[in-house]
Every structure is written in structure tokens, then in C-alpha cells.
Tab-separated table of C-alpha atoms in Angstrom:
chain	number	residue	atom	x	y	z
A	1	MET	CA	38.594	115.385	69.955
A	2	LYS	CA	40.383	114.662	66.619
A	3	ASN	CA	42.310	117.918	67.068
A	4	LYS	CA	43.578	116.882	70.531
A	5	ILE	CA	44.782	113.500	69.200
A	6	ALA	CA	46.519	115.202	66.343
A	7	ILE	CA	48.372	117.633	68.736
A	8	ILE	CA	49.406	114.828	71.076
A	9	ALA	CA	50.676	112.869	68.065
A	10	LEU	CA	52.771	115.827	66.886
A	11	LEU	CA	54.298	116.234	70.408
A	12	LEU	CA	55.138	112.533	70.552
A	13	ILE	CA	56.888	112.836	67.316
A	14	ALA	CA	58.838	115.999	68.292
A	15	GLY	CA	59.781	114.381	71.607
A	16	CYS	CA	61.111	111.316	69.788
A	17	ASN	CA	63.284	113.434	67.520
A	18	GLN	CA	64.696	115.805	70.226
A	19	PRO	CA	66.990	113.164	72.086
A	20	GLU	CA	68.611	112.340	68.743
A	21	GLN	CA	69.502	116.023	68.399
A	22	ASN	CA	70.699	116.171	71.992
A	23	ILE	CA	72.867	113.049	71.603
A	24	ASP	CA	74.360	114.422	68.450
A	25	ILE	CA	75.281	117.767	70.308
A	26	VAL	CA	76.751	115.886	73.271
A	27	SER	CA	78.840	113.658	71.082
A	28	LYS	CA	80.519	116.675	69.503
A	29	SER	CA	81.465	118.237	72.736
A	30	LYS	CA	83.128	115.503	74.863
A	31	ASN	CA	85.433	118.028	76.451
A	32	THR	CA	84.537	118.999	80.005
A	33	VAL	CA	86.138	120.785	82.940
A	34	ILE	CA	87.338	117.288	83.990
A	35	THR	CA	89.032	116.389	80.698
A	36	LYS	CA	90.542	119.853	80.542
A	37	ALA	CA	91.868	119.506	83.956
A	38	ILE	CA	93.515	116.140	83.153
A	39	GLU	CA	94.961	117.552	79.883
A	40	TYR	CA	96.362	120.632	81.755
A	41	ALA	CA	97.999	118.697	84.630
A	42	SER	CA	99.118	115.353	83.068
A	43	PRO	CA	102.416	116.565	81.425
A	44	GLY	CA	103.890	117.139	84.800
A	45	VAL	CA	102.897	113.844	86.381
A	46	VAL	CA	105.467	111.129	86.640
A	47	SER	CA	105.710	107.468	87.604
A	48	ILE	CA	108.409	106.749	90.186
A	49	PHE	CA	110.246	103.410	90.233
A	50	ALA	CA	112.588	102.506	93.025
A	51	SER	CA	114.985	99.576	93.102
A	52	GLN	CA	117.563	98.528	95.652
A	53	GLU	CA	120.308	95.843	95.751
A	54	ILE	CA	119.846	93.672	98.756
A	55	THR	CA	122.639	91.498	100.176
A	56	LYS	CA	121.458	88.443	102.113
A	57	PHE	CA	123.496	86.054	104.265
A	58	SER	CA	122.459	82.462	105.088
A	59	LYS	CA	124.016	79.629	107.060
A	60	LEU	CA	124.660	76.273	105.598
A	61	GLY	CA	126.348	74.205	108.126
A	62	PRO	CA	129.863	75.856	108.917
A	63	PHE	CA	129.498	78.024	105.787
A	64	THR	CA	128.028	81.489	105.282
A	65	LEU	CA	126.398	81.997	101.979
A	66	LYS	CA	125.964	85.432	100.347
A	67	SER	CA	123.315	86.261	97.801
A	68	GLU	CA	122.098	89.298	96.065
A	69	ASP	CA	118.538	90.329	95.418
A	70	ILE	CA	116.560	93.389	94.151
A	71	ALA	CA	113.740	95.031	95.847
A	72	ASN	CA	111.370	97.052	93.616
A	73	SER	CA	108.543	99.480	94.374
A	74	SER	CA	106.624	102.021	92.295
A	75	GLY	CA	104.379	105.069	93.043
A	76	SER	CA	103.509	108.536	91.667
A	77	GLY	CA	104.874	111.946	91.845
A	78	PHE	CA	104.640	115.293	89.961
A	79	ILE	CA	107.139	117.869	88.745
A	80	ILE	CA	106.862	121.221	90.366
A	81	SER	CA	109.538	123.201	88.481
A	82	LYS	CA	111.128	123.342	85.053
A	83	ASP	CA	114.395	122.149	86.460
A	84	GLY	CA	112.877	118.840	87.414
A	85	TYR	CA	112.081	118.964	91.127
A	86	ILE	CA	109.439	116.311	92.017
A	87	LEU	CA	107.056	116.158	95.019
A	88	THR	CA	105.847	112.705	96.173
A	89	SER	CA	104.936	110.896	99.367
A	90	ALA	CA	107.824	109.989	101.603
A	91	HIS	CA	106.602	106.360	102.054
A	92	VAL	CA	107.010	105.797	98.212
A	93	VAL	CA	110.840	106.233	98.631
A	94	SER	CA	111.648	105.988	102.274
A	95	ASN	CA	112.225	102.305	102.339
A	96	PHE	CA	114.911	102.830	99.728
A	97	TYR	CA	116.386	105.965	101.191
A	98	ASP	CA	119.365	106.085	103.491
A	99	PRO	CA	121.098	109.510	103.577
A	100	SER	CA	124.446	107.788	104.539
A	101	ILE	CA	124.553	105.798	101.225
A	102	SER	CA	125.506	107.631	98.041
A	103	LEU	CA	123.624	106.865	94.848
A	104	ALA	CA	127.066	106.463	93.323
A	105	SER	CA	127.401	103.158	95.376
A	106	GLY	CA	124.708	101.582	93.233
A	107	ARG	CA	122.778	100.398	96.265
A	108	ALA	CA	119.555	102.399	95.373
A	109	PHE	CA	118.164	103.655	92.087
A	110	PHE	CA	115.197	105.900	91.283
A	111	THR	CA	113.653	106.391	87.892
A	112	ALA	CA	111.079	108.942	86.870
A	113	VAL	CA	108.968	108.021	83.839
A	114	LEU	CA	107.225	110.947	82.075
A	115	PRO	CA	104.077	110.861	80.022
A	116	GLY	CA	105.114	109.622	76.633
A	117	GLY	CA	107.576	107.078	78.009
A	118	ASP	CA	110.784	109.163	78.541
A	119	SER	CA	112.564	108.036	81.642
A	120	TYR	CA	115.252	109.781	83.724
A	121	ASN	CA	117.416	109.012	86.661
A	122	ALA	CA	116.438	110.780	89.903
A	123	TYR	CA	117.821	111.181	93.264
A	124	ILE	CA	116.329	112.125	96.746
A	125	VAL	CA	116.896	115.703	97.888
A	126	GLY	CA	115.180	114.838	101.160
A	127	ALA	CA	112.407	112.767	102.645
A	128	ASP	CA	110.415	113.588	105.859
A	129	THR	CA	108.365	110.502	107.247
A	130	ARG	CA	106.552	112.715	109.831
A	131	SER	CA	104.800	114.835	107.093
A	132	ASP	CA	105.060	112.077	104.407
A	133	VAL	CA	106.615	114.373	102.047
A	134	ALA	CA	109.553	113.766	99.803
A	135	LEU	CA	111.438	115.921	97.218
A	136	LEU	CA	113.267	114.407	94.328
A	137	LYS	CA	115.281	115.838	91.559
A	138	ILE	CA	115.564	114.565	88.051
A	139	ASP	CA	119.261	114.182	87.134
A	140	SER	CA	119.068	116.135	83.879
A	141	GLU	CA	119.796	119.676	82.622
A	142	LYS	CA	116.695	119.567	80.365
A	143	GLU	CA	113.645	121.819	81.035
A	144	PHE	CA	110.561	119.951	81.979
A	145	GLN	CA	106.819	120.685	81.900
A	146	TYR	CA	105.525	120.981	85.420
A	147	CYS	CA	102.225	121.112	87.470
A	148	ILE	CA	101.013	124.414	88.653
A	149	LEU	CA	100.410	124.407	92.394
A	150	GLY	CA	97.118	125.866	93.615
A	151	ASN	CA	96.109	127.186	97.030
A	152	SER	CA	94.757	124.526	99.344
A	153	ASP	CA	93.447	127.278	101.711
A	154	GLU	CA	90.656	128.045	99.214
A	155	ILE	CA	89.191	124.497	98.800
A	156	ILE	CA	85.569	123.881	99.537
A	157	VAL	CA	83.616	120.737	100.150
A	158	GLY	CA	81.789	119.508	97.072
A	159	GLU	CA	84.137	120.931	94.520
A	160	TRP	CA	85.250	118.592	91.712
A	161	ILE	CA	88.682	117.044	91.811
A	162	VAL	CA	90.813	114.620	89.849
A	163	THR	CA	93.417	112.267	91.108
A	164	LEU	CA	96.454	111.427	88.693
A	165	GLY	CA	99.120	108.825	89.079
A	166	ASN	CA	100.465	105.354	88.803
A	167	PRO	CA	98.052	102.939	90.509
A	168	LYS	CA	98.951	99.252	90.220
A	169	SER	CA	101.870	100.341	87.891
A	170	LEU	CA	99.293	100.871	85.120
A	171	PHE	CA	100.969	104.128	84.016
A	172	SER	CA	103.124	102.307	81.432
A	173	ALA	CA	100.307	100.040	80.350
A	174	ALA	CA	98.156	103.114	79.416
A	175	ASN	CA	100.559	104.480	76.743
A	176	ASN	CA	102.673	105.982	79.412
A	177	GLN	CA	99.952	108.377	80.440
A	178	PRO	CA	98.791	109.006	84.062
A	179	ILE	CA	95.747	107.105	85.383
A	180	ALA	CA	92.820	109.539	86.309
A	181	SER	CA	89.827	109.164	88.513
A	182	ALA	CA	87.419	111.959	89.402
A	183	GLY	CA	85.158	112.844	92.407
A	184	ILE	CA	84.547	115.577	94.869
A	185	ILE	CA	86.176	116.905	98.033
A	186	SER	CA	84.181	115.089	100.811
A	187	ALA	CA	85.786	116.828	103.906
A	188	ILE	CA	88.430	119.448	104.821
A	189	ASN	CA	90.790	119.267	107.783
A	190	THR	CA	90.234	115.537	108.552
A	191	ASN	CA	92.425	114.544	111.593
A	192	PHE	CA	93.821	111.070	112.491
A	193	GLY	CA	96.681	112.353	114.745
A	194	ILE	CA	100.028	110.488	114.596
A	195	ASP	CA	100.255	106.930	113.259
A	196	ARG	CA	102.105	105.009	115.980
A	197	LYS	CA	103.420	102.470	113.383
A	198	THR	CA	104.845	104.946	110.929
A	199	ASN	CA	105.173	108.148	113.093
A	200	ARG	CA	103.320	109.766	110.189
A	201	LEU	CA	101.315	112.975	111.092
A	202	MET	CA	97.853	112.632	109.595
A	203	ASN	CA	96.081	115.873	110.480
A	204	ASN	CA	94.364	118.553	108.212
A	205	MET	CA	93.929	116.103	105.470
A	206	ILE	CA	91.798	116.676	102.394
A	207	GLN	CA	89.177	113.726	102.174
A	208	ILE	CA	87.970	112.815	98.765
A	209	ASP	CA	85.623	110.174	97.274
A	210	ALA	CA	87.731	109.469	94.215
A	211	PRO	CA	89.179	105.867	94.346
A	212	LEU	CA	92.896	105.645	95.398
A	213	ASN	CA	94.861	102.376	94.953
A	214	SER	CA	98.246	101.115	95.569
A	215	GLY	CA	100.579	103.306	93.501
A	216	ASN	CA	98.469	106.399	93.567
A	217	SER	CA	100.528	107.675	96.596
A	218	GLY	CA	102.547	110.788	95.652
A	219	GLY	CA	100.457	111.836	92.768
A	220	PRO	CA	98.746	115.098	92.445
A	221	LEU	CA	95.079	115.960	93.523
A	222	VAL	CA	93.980	118.587	91.024
A	223	ASP	CA	91.006	120.969	90.815
A	224	ILE	CA	88.994	121.698	87.635
A	225	ASN	CA	91.655	124.223	86.549
A	226	GLY	CA	94.274	121.502	86.695
A	227	GLU	CA	96.044	123.063	89.671
A	228	VAL	CA	97.471	120.920	92.356
A	229	LEU	CA	95.594	121.048	95.700
A	230	GLY	CA	97.312	118.126	97.434
A	231	ILE	CA	99.437	115.016	97.368
A	232	ASN	CA	97.390	111.804	97.377
A	233	THR	CA	98.682	109.728	100.195
A	234	PHE	CA	96.379	106.938	101.455
A	235	LYS	CA	92.949	105.291	101.497
A	236	ARG	CA	91.107	104.177	104.579
A	237	ASP	CA	88.355	101.791	105.617
A	238	GLY	CA	87.026	100.579	102.301
A	239	GLU	CA	86.410	102.035	98.833
A	240	ASN	CA	86.143	105.703	97.758
A	241	LEU	CA	87.642	107.113	100.939
A	242	GLY	CA	90.984	108.697	100.135
A	243	PHE	CA	93.078	111.367	101.708
A	244	ALA	CA	95.581	113.919	100.429
A	245	ILE	CA	98.150	116.141	102.018
A	246	LYS	CA	97.416	119.843	101.487
A	247	ILE	CA	99.732	121.418	98.892
A	248	ASN	CA	100.345	124.597	100.948
A	249	TYR	CA	101.787	122.337	103.786
A	250	ALA	CA	103.647	120.184	101.384
A	251	LYS	CA	105.293	123.299	99.717
A	252	LYS	CA	106.614	124.475	103.160
A	253	ILE	CA	108.037	121.045	103.822
A	254	ALA	CA	109.588	120.832	100.307
A	255	GLU	CA	111.182	124.268	100.626
A	256	GLU	CA	112.890	123.199	103.870
A	257	LEU	CA	114.024	119.841	102.269
A	258	LYS	CA	115.470	121.751	99.480
A	259	LEU	CA	117.471	123.987	101.820
A	260	LYS	CA	118.521	121.451	104.454
A	261	GLY	CA	117.707	118.023	103.188
A	262	PHE	CA	115.841	117.386	106.398
A	263	ILE	CA	113.161	118.894	108.593
A	264	ASP	CA	114.507	120.380	111.824
A	265	ARG	CA	112.018	119.913	114.782
A	266	ARG	CA	114.610	120.301	117.552
A	267	PHE	CA	112.862	123.105	119.514
A	268	SER	CA	113.299	124.319	122.988
A	269	PHE	CA	111.213	126.416	125.507
A	270	GLY	CA	113.848	127.670	127.746
A	271	ILE	CA	111.772	126.677	130.793
A	272	ASN	CA	111.968	124.012	133.490
A	273	ALA	CA	108.475	122.811	134.682
A	274	VAL	CA	107.044	119.859	136.553
A	275	SER	CA	103.494	118.533	136.962
A	276	TYR	CA	101.742	120.334	139.942
A	277	ARG	CA	98.301	120.155	141.681
A	278	TYR	CA	96.482	123.528	142.044
A	279	GLY	CA	93.190	124.886	143.026
A	280	GLN	CA	90.495	123.426	145.189
A	281	ASN	CA	89.587	120.627	142.761
A	282	GLY	CA	93.168	119.360	142.610
A	283	ASP	CA	93.603	120.194	138.880
A	284	ILE	CA	96.959	119.328	137.334
A	285	GLY	CA	99.140	121.763	135.415
A	286	LEU	CA	102.754	122.403	134.779
A	287	TYR	CA	104.455	124.519	137.429
A	288	ILE	CA	107.365	126.623	135.924
A	289	ASN	CA	110.444	126.384	138.300
A	290	SER	CA	112.705	128.528	136.241
A	291	VAL	CA	112.899	130.512	132.987
A	292	ASP	CA	115.957	130.822	130.889
A	293	TYR	CA	115.553	134.270	129.233
A	294	ASP	CA	118.823	133.775	127.360
A	295	SER	CA	117.571	130.892	125.423
A	296	SER	CA	117.137	130.984	121.719
A	297	GLY	CA	113.263	131.299	122.021
A	298	ASP	CA	111.174	134.219	122.973
A	299	ASN	CA	109.770	133.293	126.406
A	300	LYS	CA	109.707	136.716	128.126
A	301	ALA	CA	105.936	136.498	128.765
A	302	LEU	CA	106.496	133.633	131.161
A	303	TYR	CA	107.621	133.990	134.789
A	304	LYS	CA	108.752	131.531	137.589
A	305	GLY	CA	105.587	130.351	139.467
A	306	ASP	CA	103.319	130.442	136.333
A	307	ILE	CA	101.240	127.207	135.901
A	308	ILE	CA	100.789	126.097	132.304
A	309	ILE	CA	97.230	124.725	132.016
A	310	GLY	CA	96.711	124.642	128.206
A	311	LEU	CA	98.514	124.693	124.922
A	312	GLU	CA	97.046	125.517	121.431
A	313	GLY	CA	93.528	124.752	122.866
A	314	TYR	CA	94.539	121.506	124.559
A	315	GLN	CA	94.568	120.852	128.304
A	316	ILE	CA	98.091	120.253	129.619
A	317	GLN	CA	99.123	118.184	132.683
A	318	THR	CA	102.563	116.870	131.726
A	319	TYR	CA	105.581	117.823	129.787
A	320	ASP	CA	105.059	114.817	127.470
A	321	GLU	CA	101.637	116.239	126.655
A	322	ILE	CA	103.351	119.403	125.437
A	323	GLN	CA	105.545	117.402	123.215
A	324	LEU	CA	102.655	115.353	121.929
A	325	VAL	CA	100.548	118.472	120.986
A	326	LEU	CA	103.550	120.180	119.301
A	327	ALA	CA	104.062	116.952	117.329
A	328	ASN	CA	100.487	117.047	116.234
A	329	THR	CA	100.773	120.586	115.017
A	330	ASP	CA	104.142	119.927	113.434
A	331	ALA	CA	105.753	122.755	115.376
A	332	ARG	CA	109.264	123.851	114.647
A	333	PRO	CA	111.818	126.416	115.838
A	334	GLY	CA	110.584	129.906	115.185
A	335	ASP	CA	106.928	128.926	115.391
A	336	THR	CA	104.630	130.941	117.732
A	337	ILE	CA	102.573	128.930	120.119
A	338	GLU	CA	99.721	129.963	122.507
A	339	LEU	CA	99.712	129.038	126.139
A	340	ARG	CA	97.081	129.340	128.799
A	341	ILE	CA	98.564	129.876	132.199
A	342	LEU	CA	97.512	130.541	135.825
A	343	ARG	CA	99.217	133.457	137.384
A	344	GLU	CA	98.174	134.577	140.889
A	345	ASN	CA	94.722	132.938	140.411
A	346	ASP	CA	94.120	134.639	137.091
A	347	ILE	CA	94.053	132.904	133.737
A	348	LYS	CA	96.094	134.484	131.154
A	349	VAL	CA	96.859	133.815	127.390
A	350	VAL	CA	100.480	134.276	126.402
A	351	LYS	CA	102.621	133.806	123.308
A	352	LEU	CA	105.805	131.748	123.242
A	353	VAL	CA	108.245	131.589	120.294
A	354	LEU	CA	109.943	128.173	120.048
A	355	GLY	CA	113.750	128.320	120.160
A	356	SER	CA	116.102	125.895	118.481
A	357	LYS	CA	118.400	123.390	120.355
């Protein structure tokens, strides 16, 4: 019995000493995959400040009074190339952006503040409200550190992620370092359709549980390697429910903005079609009255008399529904779409390449 008591006492002493050793080991190794990701990505993260002169007119009896005011806003962004191109959310800058007004007029100003506090003037290359992606350029010949873009096609639910940015304009308050929050990917390909108020397409979003706050919009969502998986864009229905635009999609938009300054969604089908009832149940489809084979699109798989009954997996009854489906998929000239048609009582699947107007 005495031996048993002695053994238990020794185990208790050893157990009490063990945590001290573990605590000492942990304290000496604070670096984790999260801290490494933040360290790797942070140099390319910027705070974006926008300001615009606003002229107001008011009536005072028979007189018209003119006054000047300044509107300000802030958000986040990240540099994607050494020559200073910046990706951000379009809604961060769109209220201050009018392509018809030159920056030289002094009406609108954009400033990018880098980690460490250096600030540079920037200008908008292009902003697309449908995708909520904007491309800016730092007005400098200097070479900049930039974020490495990852592959959003390889993301998995449950992997660790970090958001970086300028929530509540705290970037400058934290020694000019981006504010970080961590979490996991909660869902992939979350769809909300098109926001009727903003005309923003909110499909195929990355859902995260890391907190997003006002000012986080436009900042990078990075994985444990510090590579960008998406652009943080909005939160919804309470805390810890945030969403990001996939970086592969954002890159596609940015490349077109860089080339054209805008996104061209003016497509054509080269067909004339009307709603039409068919079959014993009175189903409705689109009856093709004519096909213009000389149009800029590839519509050779379609014939007069075909009835379009589906598009990209959606049932189609009106021409407006075609437009809505293509808007939801962000289709553009040159894209191939899949149609289900009824031809001589047989259902067929054909391909159509959208033309340009």
C-alpha cells in the first residue's frame, strides 16, 4: 500500500512539472502557419482612401448659394504586380469614379497607403460593378512588393484562411500594418444571384467564418501559404458570416479591365425567337423564327423551328429569362453556352458561341 502511495505521489509531481515544460516550449515557438501567412502576404496589402470634391447649390430667397464639400471613404486592396497594379472591390471606389472626369480635374483623389506608412497617389484603370472588381494603378515608377495569387479552384471547406485589410480605418492606427483575422472556409460556391439594388452578381462566392467589418472590402483572403484565394467583399446576416470573390474570376475581370477599361457584356445570339406553347401539357419554350448565320456568334447548330426549352441547366420560357440566366453566369462574347432544344419531338443538347454586338 505504501508503495502504491509513493508511486502516485511521484506521478503527481511529474504531472505538475510537465505543463511548465510545455508552456516554456510553446512560448518559444509562437510562429504558426497563420503568423507565417500574415507575414508573407502583408507587404502587398494596402489601405485605399478616396476623396471627392462635391459642389452643392442651395436657394436663399432669390439667390443661389454655392458651397464646396469633401466626401471621404476608405477600404482595402492588395498589390498584384511589381509595377503597382491593385485589386479591390468596385464598391470601394465606384461612388467616386466617373470615367468622363479626368483625375487632373481635381474632382476625385485616390491614395494607397502601404504597410509602414508610405502613401502614393493612385488612379482607377477600370471598375466593374457587376462583378464588384476594380483595378487601380499606383502612380509611381517604383517597384512594389506584391501579393502572390493562388488558385481558387483548389480551395476546400475547412481549410484555414486569413483576411487582411483596413477595417474601420484601423490600418494607420496599427503602425500602418494591415489588420488580420483568421478562420476557415465554411462553404464554396455560395450563390445569392444578382442584387437588385446594386446590380452586383453574387454567385460562386467563398463563404468564411472570419469576421469582416466595414473597410475590409477589397482586401485579400489568403491561405496558410499566404497566397490570395479571394477578394473580401461583404458580410451578411450577423457576425462571422463573410464572403469573398474567387481570385480566379477576379483575375479574369482584372485582365479585361486592364486591356479595355471596362467589361464588354454586349453579346448576341443571331436568332429571333418568341414564347411558344408546345406538347400535350402546354409547356412553354422559345420558338426560333429565324437564324442569322452571318452573325458574329457560332449558331450553326440551331435551325428555324427549334424550340429552346433550357439554357445552362435552367428551364427557359421567355427571352428575358435567357438574359437573366446569362447575367447570372456573367456570360460575355466568345463564351460557349449549352442549350436544350426540342426538334421534331426529340430533345437535343447543342452548343452556341455568343457573338458580339
